[in-house]
Coordinates of C-alpha atoms in Angstrom, one line a residue:
M837 CA 107.6 13.1 251.6
N838 CA 108.6 15.4 254.4
V839 CA 106.8 18.7 254.1
E840 CA 109.4 20.4 256.2
A841 CA 112.0 19.8 253.4
Y842 CA 110.0 22.3 251.2
E843 CA 110.4 26.0 251.2
L844 CA 107.2 27.7 252.1
K845 CA 107.6 31.5 252.3
A846 CA 105.2 34.1 253.8
I847 CA 105.1 37.2 251.4
D848 CA 103.3 40.5 251.5
G849 CA 100.0 40.2 249.7
G850 CA 96.6 38.7 249.6
I851 CA 93.9 37.6 247.2
L852 CA 95.5 39.3 244.2
T853 CA 99.0 37.8 244.8
P854 CA 98.4 34.7 242.6
K855 CA 98.4 35.2 238.9
G856 CA 95.1 35.9 237.0
F857 CA 92.9 37.4 239.7
M858 CA 91.3 40.8 240.0
A859 CA 89.2 42.4 242.8
E860 CA 87.3 45.5 244.0
G861 CA 85.2 46.8 246.7
I862 CA 82.9 49.8 246.7
H863 CA 80.3 51.6 248.9
A864 CA 76.9 50.7 247.4
G865 CA 74.9 52.3 250.1
L866 CA 74.1 49.3 252.3
R867 CA 76.1 50.9 255.2
Y868 CA 76.5 54.6 256.2
S869 CA 79.9 55.2 254.6
H870 CA 82.1 52.1 254.5
N871 CA 82.6 49.7 251.6
D872 CA 79.9 47.1 251.5
L873 CA 80.0 45.3 248.2
G874 CA 83.0 43.4 246.8
I875 CA 83.9 41.1 243.9
I876 CA 86.7 38.7 243.2
Y877 CA 87.3 37.7 239.6
S878 CA 89.5 35.1 237.9
E879 CA 90.4 35.9 234.3
V880 CA 89.9 32.2 233.5
P881 CA 87.5 29.7 235.1
A882 CA 89.0 28.3 238.3
Q883 CA 88.5 25.0 240.0
A884 CA 86.4 25.7 243.1
A885 CA 85.6 24.2 246.6
A886 CA 83.9 25.5 249.6
V887 CA 82.9 24.5 253.2
Y888 CA 79.8 25.8 254.8
T889 CA 78.1 26.5 258.2
L890 CA 76.7 23.4 259.9
N891 CA 73.8 25.6 261.3
S892 CA 70.6 24.1 260.2
Y893 CA 69.5 27.6 259.1
Q894 CA 71.6 28.1 256.0
A895 CA 71.2 31.5 254.4
A896 CA 70.2 32.1 250.8
P897 CA 73.7 32.9 249.5
I898 CA 74.9 29.6 250.7
Q899 CA 72.2 27.8 248.9
V900 CA 73.1 29.7 245.7
T901 CA 76.8 29.1 246.0
K902 CA 76.3 25.4 246.6
E903 CA 74.2 25.3 243.4
S904 CA 77.0 27.1 241.4
I905 CA 79.9 25.0 242.6
G906 CA 77.8 21.8 242.2
K907 CA 77.1 22.5 238.6
N908 CA 80.6 21.9 237.2
G909 CA 83.0 22.5 240.0
T910 CA 84.3 25.8 238.6
L911 CA 83.9 29.5 239.6
Q912 CA 85.1 32.7 237.9
A913 CA 83.8 35.2 240.4
V914 CA 82.5 35.6 243.8
V915 CA 80.3 38.6 244.9
V916 CA 80.0 39.6 248.6
N917 CA 77.9 42.1 250.5
S918 CA 78.0 43.2 254.1
A919 CA 75.4 44.9 256.3
C920 CA 72.8 42.3 255.6
A921 CA 73.1 38.5 256.0
N922 CA 70.1 37.6 253.7
A923 CA 69.4 34.8 256.2
C924 CA 65.9 33.6 257.2
T925 CA 64.4 35.7 254.4
G926 CA 62.4 32.9 252.6
E927 CA 61.7 32.9 248.8
R928 CA 62.4 36.5 248.4
G929 CA 65.9 36.1 250.0
L930 CA 66.7 33.2 247.6
K931 CA 65.5 35.3 244.7
D932 CA 67.7 38.2 245.8
A933 CA 70.8 36.0 246.0
E934 CA 70.0 34.6 242.6
T935 CA 69.7 38.2 241.3
M936 CA 73.2 39.1 242.6
R937 CA 74.6 36.0 240.8
E938 CA 72.9 36.9 237.5
A939 CA 73.9 40.7 237.8
V940 CA 77.6 39.7 238.3
A941 CA 77.5 37.2 235.4
E942 CA 76.1 39.8 233.1
K943 CA 78.5 42.5 234.3
L944 CA 81.6 40.2 233.7
G945 CA 80.2 38.2 230.7
I946 CA 80.6 34.8 232.4
P947 CA 78.2 31.9 232.9
V948 CA 75.7 32.3 235.7
Y949 CA 76.8 29.2 237.5
D950 CA 80.4 30.4 237.5
V951 CA 79.4 33.1 240.2
A952 CA 79.3 32.4 244.0
V953 CA 77.4 34.6 246.4
A954 CA 78.2 35.5 250.1
S955 CA 76.5 37.8 252.5
T956 CA 77.2 38.9 256.1
G957 CA 75.4 41.2 258.5
V958 CA 72.1 41.3 260.4
I959 CA 69.9 38.2 260.1
G960 CA 66.2 38.5 259.2
Q961 CA 66.3 41.6 257.0
F962 CA 65.9 41.8 253.3
L963 CA 68.6 43.0 251.0
E964 CA 68.4 46.3 249.4
I965 CA 68.7 44.5 246.1
D966 CA 68.3 47.6 244.0
K967 CA 71.5 49.2 245.6
I968 CA 73.3 46.0 245.1
T969 CA 72.5 45.6 241.5
A970 CA 73.4 49.2 240.9
G971 CA 76.7 48.8 242.7
I972 CA 77.6 45.7 240.7
K973 CA 77.2 47.7 237.5
K974 CA 79.7 50.3 238.9
I975 CA 82.3 47.8 240.2
S976 CA 85.3 47.4 238.1
P977 CA 87.7 44.6 239.3
T978 CA 91.4 45.5 239.1
K979 CA 94.8 43.9 239.6
D980 CA 95.9 46.8 241.6
K981 CA 96.6 46.6 245.4
A982 CA 93.7 49.1 245.9
G983 CA 91.3 46.5 244.5
A984 CA 92.3 43.9 247.0
E985 CA 92.1 46.4 249.8
G986 CA 88.7 47.6 248.7
F987 CA 87.4 44.0 248.7
E988 CA 88.9 43.4 252.2
K989 CA 87.1 46.3 253.7
A990 CA 83.8 45.6 251.8
I991 CA 83.3 42.2 253.7
L992 CA 83.8 43.5 257.3
T993 CA 81.1 43.9 259.9
T994 CA 82.2 44.4 263.6
D995 CA 85.7 43.6 262.6
T996 CA 88.3 46.2 263.7
C997 CA 90.7 45.4 260.9
T998 CA 91.1 43.7 257.6
K999 CA 92.5 40.2 257.4
K1000 CA 94.8 39.0 254.6
C1001 CA 97.9 36.9 254.0
A1002 CA 99.9 35.3 251.1
Y1003 CA 102.4 32.5 250.7
E1004 CA 104.5 31.1 247.9
T1005 CA 106.3 27.9 247.2
R1006 CA 107.5 25.8 244.2
I1007 CA 105.7 22.9 242.7
D1008 CA 107.0 21.1 239.7
G1009 CA 109.9 23.6 239.8
V1010 CA 107.6 26.5 239.2
K1011 CA 106.4 29.3 241.6
V1012 CA 102.9 28.7 243.0
T1013 CA 101.3 31.4 245.2
M1014 CA 98.2 31.4 247.4
G1015 CA 96.5 34.4 249.0
G1016 CA 93.6 34.9 251.3
A1017 CA 91.2 37.4 252.8
A1018 CA 88.7 36.9 255.6
K1019 CA 86.2 38.6 258.0
G1020 CA 85.0 37.5 261.3
S1021 CA 84.8 38.9 264.8
G1022 CA 81.7 37.5 266.6
M1023 CA 79.5 34.5 266.3
I1024 CA 82.6 32.4 265.8
H1025 CA 82.5 28.8 266.7
P1026 CA 82.9 27.1 263.4
N1027 CA 81.9 24.2 261.8
M1028 CA 81.7 27.1 260.1
A1029 CA 80.5 30.3 261.7
T1030 CA 80.2 34.0 261.1
M1031 CA 83.2 34.3 259.0
L1032 CA 83.8 34.5 255.3
G1033 CA 87.2 33.2 254.1
F1034 CA 88.3 33.5 250.4
V1035 CA 91.4 31.8 249.2
T1036 CA 92.9 32.3 245.7
T1037 CA 95.7 30.4 244.2
D1038 CA 97.3 30.0 240.8
A1039 CA 98.0 26.3 241.3
N1040 CA 96.8 23.8 238.7
I1041 CA 94.7 21.2 240.7
E1042 CA 92.0 18.6 240.3
Q1043 CA 88.7 19.8 241.7
K1044 CA 87.9 16.8 243.7
S1045 CA 91.3 16.9 245.2
L1046 CA 91.0 20.6 246.0
E1047 CA 87.7 19.8 247.7
R1048 CA 89.2 17.1 249.9
A1049 CA 92.2 19.2 250.7
L1050 CA 90.0 22.2 251.8
R1051 CA 88.0 19.9 254.1
K1052 CA 91.1 18.4 255.7
V1053 CA 92.7 21.8 256.2
T1054 CA 89.5 23.3 257.6
D1055 CA 89.4 20.8 260.4
V1056 CA 92.7 22.0 261.7
S1057 CA 92.3 25.7 261.1
F1058 CA 89.0 27.5 260.8
N1059 CA 87.1 24.7 262.7
Q1060 CA 89.6 25.1 265.6
I1061 CA 88.7 28.7 266.4
T1062 CA 86.1 30.2 268.7
V1063 CA 85.1 33.6 270.0
D1064 CA 81.7 33.1 271.7
G1065 CA 80.5 29.6 271.0
D1066 CA 77.7 30.6 268.5
T1067 CA 77.6 29.3 265.0
S1068 CA 76.1 31.6 262.4
T1069 CA 73.7 31.0 259.5
N1070 CA 75.9 32.2 256.7
D1071 CA 79.4 31.7 256.3
M1072 CA 81.8 29.8 254.2
V1073 CA 85.4 29.3 253.2
L1074 CA 85.8 29.3 249.5
V1075 CA 88.9 28.4 247.4
M1076 CA 89.5 29.3 243.7
A1077 CA 92.4 27.7 241.8
N1078 CA 92.9 29.0 238.2
G1079 CA 96.0 27.0 237.2
E1080 CA 97.8 30.0 235.9
A1081 CA 101.1 29.0 237.6
G1082 CA 101.4 26.3 235.0
N1083 CA 102.4 23.4 237.2
E1084 CA 101.3 19.8 236.3
M1085 CA 97.8 19.0 237.5
L1086 CA 97.8 18.3 241.2
S1087 CA 96.1 15.5 243.0
E1088 CA 96.9 13.3 246.0
N1089 CA 99.1 11.2 243.8
H1090 CA 101.3 14.0 242.8
P1091 CA 104.8 13.9 244.5
D1092 CA 104.4 17.6 245.5
W1093 CA 100.9 17.0 247.0
P1094 CA 102.2 17.5 250.6
M1095 CA 103.6 20.9 249.6
F1096 CA 100.2 22.1 248.3
L1097 CA 98.5 20.8 251.4
A1098 CA 101.1 22.7 253.6
L1099 CA 100.5 25.9 251.5
L1100 CA 96.7 25.6 252.0
K1101 CA 97.1 24.9 255.7
E1102 CA 99.4 27.8 256.4
T1103 CA 97.1 30.1 254.6
C1104 CA 94.0 29.0 256.4
E1105 CA 95.6 28.8 259.8
C1106 CA 97.0 32.4 259.3
L1107 CA 93.5 33.7 258.4
A1108 CA 91.9 31.7 261.2
K1109 CA 94.2 33.2 263.9
K1110 CA 93.6 36.6 262.6
I1111 CA 89.8 36.1 263.1
A1112 CA 90.4 34.8 266.6
R1113 CA 92.6 37.7 267.5
D1114 CA 90.0 40.3 266.3
G1115 CA 87.2 38.7 268.3
E1116 CA 84.6 41.3 269.4
G1117 CA 86.0 43.3 272.2
A1118 CA 89.1 41.0 272.5
T1119 CA 92.5 42.1 273.8
K1120 CA 94.6 39.0 273.1
L1121 CA 95.0 35.9 271.0
V1122 CA 94.8 32.6 273.0
E1123 CA 96.2 29.4 271.7
V1124 CA 95.6 26.0 273.4
Q1125 CA 98.0 23.1 272.5
V1126 CA 97.2 19.6 273.6
T1127 CA 99.8 16.8 273.3
G1128 CA 99.7 13.2 274.3
A1129 CA 96.1 12.5 273.6
E1130 CA 95.1 9.1 272.3
T1131 CA 94.3 10.6 268.8
D1132 CA 94.6 13.9 267.0
Q1133 CA 90.9 14.1 266.9
E1134 CA 90.6 13.9 270.7
A1135 CA 93.4 16.4 271.2
K1136 CA 91.6 18.9 269.0
A1137 CA 88.3 18.3 270.8
I1138 CA 89.9 19.0 274.2
A1139 CA 91.8 22.1 272.9
K1140 CA 88.5 23.4 271.4
T1141 CA 86.5 22.9 274.6
V1142 CA 89.2 24.6 276.7
I1143 CA 89.3 27.7 274.3
A1144 CA 85.5 27.9 274.2
S1145 CA 85.1 28.0 278.0
N1146 CA 83.8 31.4 279.0
L1147 CA 85.4 30.9 282.6
V1148 CA 88.8 30.3 280.9
K1149 CA 88.4 33.2 278.5
T1150 CA 87.4 35.6 281.4
A1151 CA 90.3 34.4 283.5
V1152 CA 92.7 35.2 280.7
Y1153 CA 91.1 38.5 280.4
G1154 CA 91.7 39.1 284.0
A1155 CA 95.2 37.7 283.8
D1156 CA 94.3 35.1 286.5
A1157 CA 96.3 31.9 286.2
N1158 CA 93.3 29.9 287.4
W1159 CA 94.3 26.4 286.1
G1160 CA 91.2 24.9 287.8
R1161 CA 89.0 26.3 285.0
I1162 CA 91.2 24.6 282.4
V1163 CA 90.8 21.3 284.2
G1164 CA 87.1 21.8 284.5
A1165 CA 86.8 22.6 280.8
M1166 CA 88.8 19.5 279.9
G1167 CA 86.3 17.3 281.9
C1168 CA 83.5 18.8 279.8
S1169 CA 85.0 17.5 276.5
N1170 CA 83.6 14.1 277.0
I1171 CA 87.1 12.8 276.0
P1172 CA 88.5 10.2 278.4
F1173 CA 92.1 10.8 279.6
N1174 CA 94.3 9.8 282.5
Q1175 CA 93.7 12.5 285.0
E1176 CA 96.7 11.5 287.1
R1177 CA 99.1 12.4 284.2
V1178 CA 97.7 15.8 283.2
S1179 CA 100.2 18.7 283.1
I1180 CA 99.3 22.3 282.3
S1181 CA 101.4 25.4 281.7
F1182 CA 100.7 29.1 280.9
G1183 CA 103.4 29.7 278.4
P1184 CA 106.7 28.7 280.2
I1185 CA 105.1 28.6 283.7
Q1186 CA 104.0 25.2 284.8
V1187 CA 101.0 25.3 287.1
F1188 CA 99.9 21.7 287.3
H1189 CA 102.0 18.6 286.9
H1190 CA 100.9 14.9 286.7
G1191 CA 97.6 15.6 288.3
S1192 CA 98.8 17.7 291.2
P1193 CA 99.2 21.5 291.8
V1194 CA 102.5 23.1 291.4
I1195 CA 103.8 26.1 293.4
F1196 CA 104.5 28.9 291.0
D1197 CA 105.1 32.6 291.0
E1198 CA 101.6 34.1 290.7
E1199 CA 103.0 37.5 289.8
H1200 CA 105.2 36.1 287.0
A1201 CA 102.1 34.2 285.7
R1202 CA 100.1 37.3 285.8
E1203 CA 102.7 39.3 283.8
Y1204 CA 102.6 36.5 281.1
L1205 CA 98.8 36.6 280.9
L1206 CA 98.8 40.4 280.4
G1207 CA 100.6 39.9 277.1
D1208 CA 98.9 40.1 273.6
D1209 CA 99.5 36.4 272.9
V1210 CA 98.7 33.7 275.5
Q1211 CA 99.6 30.0 275.0
I1212 CA 98.1 27.3 277.2
F1213 CA 99.9 24.0 277.0
I1214 CA 98.2 20.7 278.1
Q1215 CA 100.1 17.6 278.2
L1216 CA 98.4 14.2 278.5
A1217 CA 100.0 10.7 278.7
D1218 CA 97.5 8.7 276.6
G1219 CA 99.1 8.6 273.2
L1220 CA 100.7 10.6 270.4
G1221 CA 97.6 12.7 269.5
I1222 CA 98.2 16.5 269.1
G1223 CA 95.8 19.4 268.5
K1224 CA 95.5 23.2 268.6
A1225 CA 92.7 25.6 269.0
W1226 CA 92.6 29.4 268.9
G1227 CA 90.3 32.1 270.6
C1228 CA 90.4 35.2 272.5
D1229 CA 89.6 36.5 275.9
L1230 CA 86.1 37.5 276.9
T1231 CA 85.7 41.2 277.8
Y1232 CA 83.2 43.7 278.9
D1233 CA 83.3 45.2 275.4
Y1234 CA 81.9 42.0 273.9
V1235 CA 78.7 42.5 275.9
K1236 CA 78.5 46.1 274.8
I1237 CA 79.0 45.4 271.2
N1238 CA 76.4 42.5 271.1
A1239 CA 73.9 44.3 273.3
S1240 CA 73.4 46.9 270.6
Y1241 CA 74.3 45.0 267.4
R1242 CA 71.4 46.3 265.4
T1243 CA 71.5 49.8 266.7

């Protein structure tokens, strides 16, 4: 079935746009003044799935969330704190994450294993667990827009803005909505990285199908962004589907499955691009599109290698149309390609064609690279594979922010 035949509409909203969800964020005292503790709550148990960092150091909250989802595949709440990652904190850290889970379960009157836990912030520090448990007692999730906004602010660290989106479509003739909220600014080079992504939907879907859909979509969205090449200890993308839309149970065999997959992909790609745009110190969003690779996987690998190159990123920051850095990055991807058929463009300006330099207007190229959105097109001649990756420029401010992250 052709997904393009469906209507998929972006709407103003976020995690509370789907039916049956509530949220709140408060200042619990973990940070000086900003919100630092948030909860998302589903009024009924929701099918749940998550993907996690591939860093071999996996923080305590990830271990606890894996345990919760692994119990029966459902969640009814997720609690998130900022300011402290609760990573590399041993048995005490694990106990603190479990305490957060228990406190939320008691507060909301739901089973302990229906609660997920997430943390973000400085690595190697213990949580101020007394402040967190006291904050959980005060939190009152609401359906109001203010609840969503409070949550969006509570999960931020060095982010300069909140990140949200929402979409709707029709499945089985009924309206199905999906919303998302995310954080992430530095240490972004997923398979996953320092980012937290939370997606809510009122779609009725089989848990294993939801899990497979999330993994598939993550590979072409969150796992295709990079800010600085570092993969963190903590973070995850988590989806809750509570079935409140009333559609028939979705699975890969459902005729409207492509529409659900498109809905999830659009939501995750939107959040991923907002994270890339808000990279620490960044001034612009950079997108690399590769076509003509032998496979989609190879196209994605080349795009990700180019977007991750510090030399490419600094050239974009300096508005320098130095295509040689792109060619060099492509060669570091370990993907074979016909070098004599490579073509490269900065937006509409071709600078390299079939393996040879092209005379182009340097000033025109500079003007293009000074924009807020930069696209780099790489055309190969090896097959039908396509892939995209997103990142940002690398600026002086990135160094300043990370040179004094703890202070």
